[in-house]
JSON list of C-alpha atoms in Angstrom, two decimals:
[
{"chain": "U", "resi": 33, "resn": "UNK", "atom": "CA", "xyz": [-62.02, 5.10, -11.26]},
{"chain": "U", "resi": 34, "resn": "UNK", "atom": "CA", "xyz": [-64.00, 1.92, -10.99]},
{"chain": "U", "resi": 35, "resn": "UNK", "atom": "CA", "xyz": [-67.78, 2.45, -9.25]},
{"chain": "U", "resi": 36, "resn": "UNK", "atom": "CA", "xyz": [-70.11, -0.36, -7.94]},
{"chain": "U", "resi": 37, "resn": "UNK", "atom": "CA", "xyz": [-73.62, -0.31, -8.43]},
{"chain": "U", "resi": 38, "resn": "UNK", "atom": "CA", "xyz": [-76.40, -0.61, -5.94]},
{"chain": "U", "resi": 39, "resn": "UNK", "atom": "CA", "xyz": [-77.53, -4.31, -7.65]},
{"chain": "U", "resi": 40, "resn": "UNK", "atom": "CA", "xyz": [-73.89, -4.96, -8.26]},
{"chain": "U", "resi": 41, "resn": "UNK", "atom": "CA", "xyz": [-72.31, -3.79, -11.78]},
{"chain": "U", "resi": 42, "resn": "UNK", "atom": "CA", "xyz": [-69.02, -2.41, -11.95]},
{"chain": "U", "resi": 43, "resn": "UNK", "atom": "CA", "xyz": [-68.68, 0.71, -14.03]},
{"chain": "U", "resi": 44, "resn": "UNK", "atom": "CA", "xyz": [-65.05, 2.57, -14.94]},
{"chain": "U", "resi": 45, "resn": "UNK", "atom": "CA", "xyz": [-65.82, 6.35, -15.06]},
{"chain": "U", "resi": 46, "resn": "UNK", "atom": "CA", "xyz": [-65.23, 8.03, -18.70]},
{"chain": "U", "resi": 47, "resn": "UNK", "atom": "CA", "xyz": [-66.21, 11.66, -18.06]},
{"chain": "U", "resi": 48, "resn": "UNK", "atom": "CA", "xyz": [-68.13, 14.34, -16.30]},
{"chain": "U", "resi": 49, "resn": "UNK", "atom": "CA", "xyz": [-69.41, 16.67, -19.35]},
{"chain": "U", "resi": 50, "resn": "UNK", "atom": "CA", "xyz": [-71.55, 19.69, -19.63]},
{"chain": "U", "resi": 51, "resn": "UNK", "atom": "CA", "xyz": [-75.10, 18.87, -21.63]},
{"chain": "U", "resi": 52, "resn": "UNK", "atom": "CA", "xyz": [-74.91, 20.97, -24.92]},
{"chain": "U", "resi": 53, "resn": "UNK", "atom": "CA", "xyz": [-78.62, 22.11, -24.65]},
{"chain": "U", "resi": 54, "resn": "UNK", "atom": "CA", "xyz": [-78.76, 23.08, -21.06]},
{"chain": "U", "resi": 55, "resn": "UNK", "atom": "CA", "xyz": [-74.65, 23.85, -19.57]},
{"chain": "U", "resi": 56, "resn": "UNK", "atom": "CA", "xyz": [-75.88, 23.97, -16.17]},
{"chain": "U", "resi": 57, "resn": "UNK", "atom": "CA", "xyz": [-76.47, 20.10, -16.44]},
{"chain": "U", "resi": 58, "resn": "UNK", "atom": "CA", "xyz": [-73.88, 17.56, -15.92]},
{"chain": "U", "resi": 59, "resn": "UNK", "atom": "CA", "xyz": [-73.49, 14.01, -17.19]},
{"chain": "U", "resi": 60, "resn": "UNK", "atom": "CA", "xyz": [-71.30, 11.44, -16.08]},
{"chain": "U", "resi": 61, "resn": "UNK", "atom": "CA", "xyz": [-69.98, 9.36, -18.97]},
{"chain": "U", "resi": 62, "resn": "UNK", "atom": "CA", "xyz": [-69.52, 5.77, -17.98]},
{"chain": "U", "resi": 63, "resn": "UNK", "atom": "CA", "xyz": [-69.31, 2.41, -19.75]},
{"chain": "U", "resi": 64, "resn": "UNK", "atom": "CA", "xyz": [-69.69, -1.68, -18.53]},
{"chain": "U", "resi": 65, "resn": "UNK", "atom": "CA", "xyz": [-67.97, -4.12, -18.75]},
{"chain": "U", "resi": 66, "resn": "UNK", "atom": "CA", "xyz": [-69.35, -5.04, -22.78]},
{"chain": "U", "resi": 67, "resn": "UNK", "atom": "CA", "xyz": [-67.63, -1.77, -23.17]},
{"chain": "U", "resi": 68, "resn": "UNK", "atom": "CA", "xyz": [-71.45, -0.02, -23.79]},
{"chain": "U", "resi": 69, "resn": "UNK", "atom": "CA", "xyz": [-71.58, 3.44, -22.93]},
{"chain": "U", "resi": 70, "resn": "UNK", "atom": "CA", "xyz": [-74.32, 4.94, -20.85]},
{"chain": "U", "resi": 71, "resn": "UNK", "atom": "CA", "xyz": [-74.69, 8.82, -19.21]},
{"chain": "U", "resi": 72, "resn": "UNK", "atom": "CA", "xyz": [-76.54, 9.49, -16.07]},
{"chain": "U", "resi": 73, "resn": "UNK", "atom": "CA", "xyz": [-76.84, 13.33, -14.32]},
{"chain": "U", "resi": 74, "resn": "UNK", "atom": "CA", "xyz": [-74.37, 13.73, -12.25]},
{"chain": "U", "resi": 75, "resn": "UNK", "atom": "CA", "xyz": [-77.47, 14.22, -9.74]},
{"chain": "U", "resi": 76, "resn": "UNK", "atom": "CA", "xyz": [-78.67, 10.73, -10.57]},
{"chain": "U", "resi": 77, "resn": "UNK", "atom": "CA", "xyz": [-75.95, 9.02, -11.25]},
{"chain": "U", "resi": 78, "resn": "UNK", "atom": "CA", "xyz": [-74.43, 10.48, -6.63]},
{"chain": "U", "resi": 79, "resn": "UNK", "atom": "CA", "xyz": [-77.58, 10.24, -5.88]},
{"chain": "U", "resi": 80, "resn": "UNK", "atom": "CA", "xyz": [-79.04, 7.38, -2.84]},
{"chain": "U", "resi": 81, "resn": "UNK", "atom": "CA", "xyz": [-81.62, 5.35, -3.55]},
{"chain": "U", "resi": 82, "resn": "UNK", "atom": "CA", "xyz": [-84.39, 2.32, -1.65]},
{"chain": "U", "resi": 83, "resn": "UNK", "atom": "CA", "xyz": [-82.48, -0.21, -1.61]},
{"chain": "U", "resi": 84, "resn": "UNK", "atom": "CA", "xyz": [-84.19, -3.40, 0.31]},
{"chain": "U", "resi": 85, "resn": "UNK", "atom": "CA", "xyz": [-85.39, -1.69, 2.57]},
{"chain": "U", "resi": 86, "resn": "UNK", "atom": "CA", "xyz": [-81.56, 0.86, 3.15]},
{"chain": "U", "resi": 87, "resn": "UNK", "atom": "CA", "xyz": [-80.98, 4.10, 1.41]},
{"chain": "U", "resi": 88, "resn": "UNK", "atom": "CA", "xyz": [-77.39, 3.43, 0.18]},
{"chain": "U", "resi": 89, "resn": "UNK", "atom": "CA", "xyz": [-75.53, 5.50, -2.43]},
{"chain": "U", "resi": 90, "resn": "UNK", "atom": "CA", "xyz": [-76.60, 4.45, -6.21]},
{"chain": "U", "resi": 91, "resn": "UNK", "atom": "CA", "xyz": [-72.27, 4.18, -7.45]},
{"chain": "U", "resi": 92, "resn": "UNK", "atom": "CA", "xyz": [-70.47, 3.52, -4.49]},
{"chain": "U", "resi": 93, "resn": "UNK", "atom": "CA", "xyz": [-66.22, 4.73, -5.56]},
{"chain": "U", "resi": 94, "resn": "UNK", "atom": "CA", "xyz": [-64.32, 1.54, -5.78]},
{"chain": "U", "resi": 95, "resn": "UNK", "atom": "CA", "xyz": [-60.84, 2.11, -4.02]},
{"chain": "U", "resi": 96, "resn": "UNK", "atom": "CA", "xyz": [-57.74, 0.53, -6.37]}
]
């Protein structure tokens, strides 16, 4: 599944994983077009952010 970042980048969702030091925290693992891997807490990945005076999702799923 692909997601578009509110700044325009396209990222591939890899998986959701529990943080070893705190299993109550779910981390989203995703990769960028350059092959780099990234993680964010699930709450941050799906949060709403302010951008250009509007409230938008940080990442939005792209319909395929």
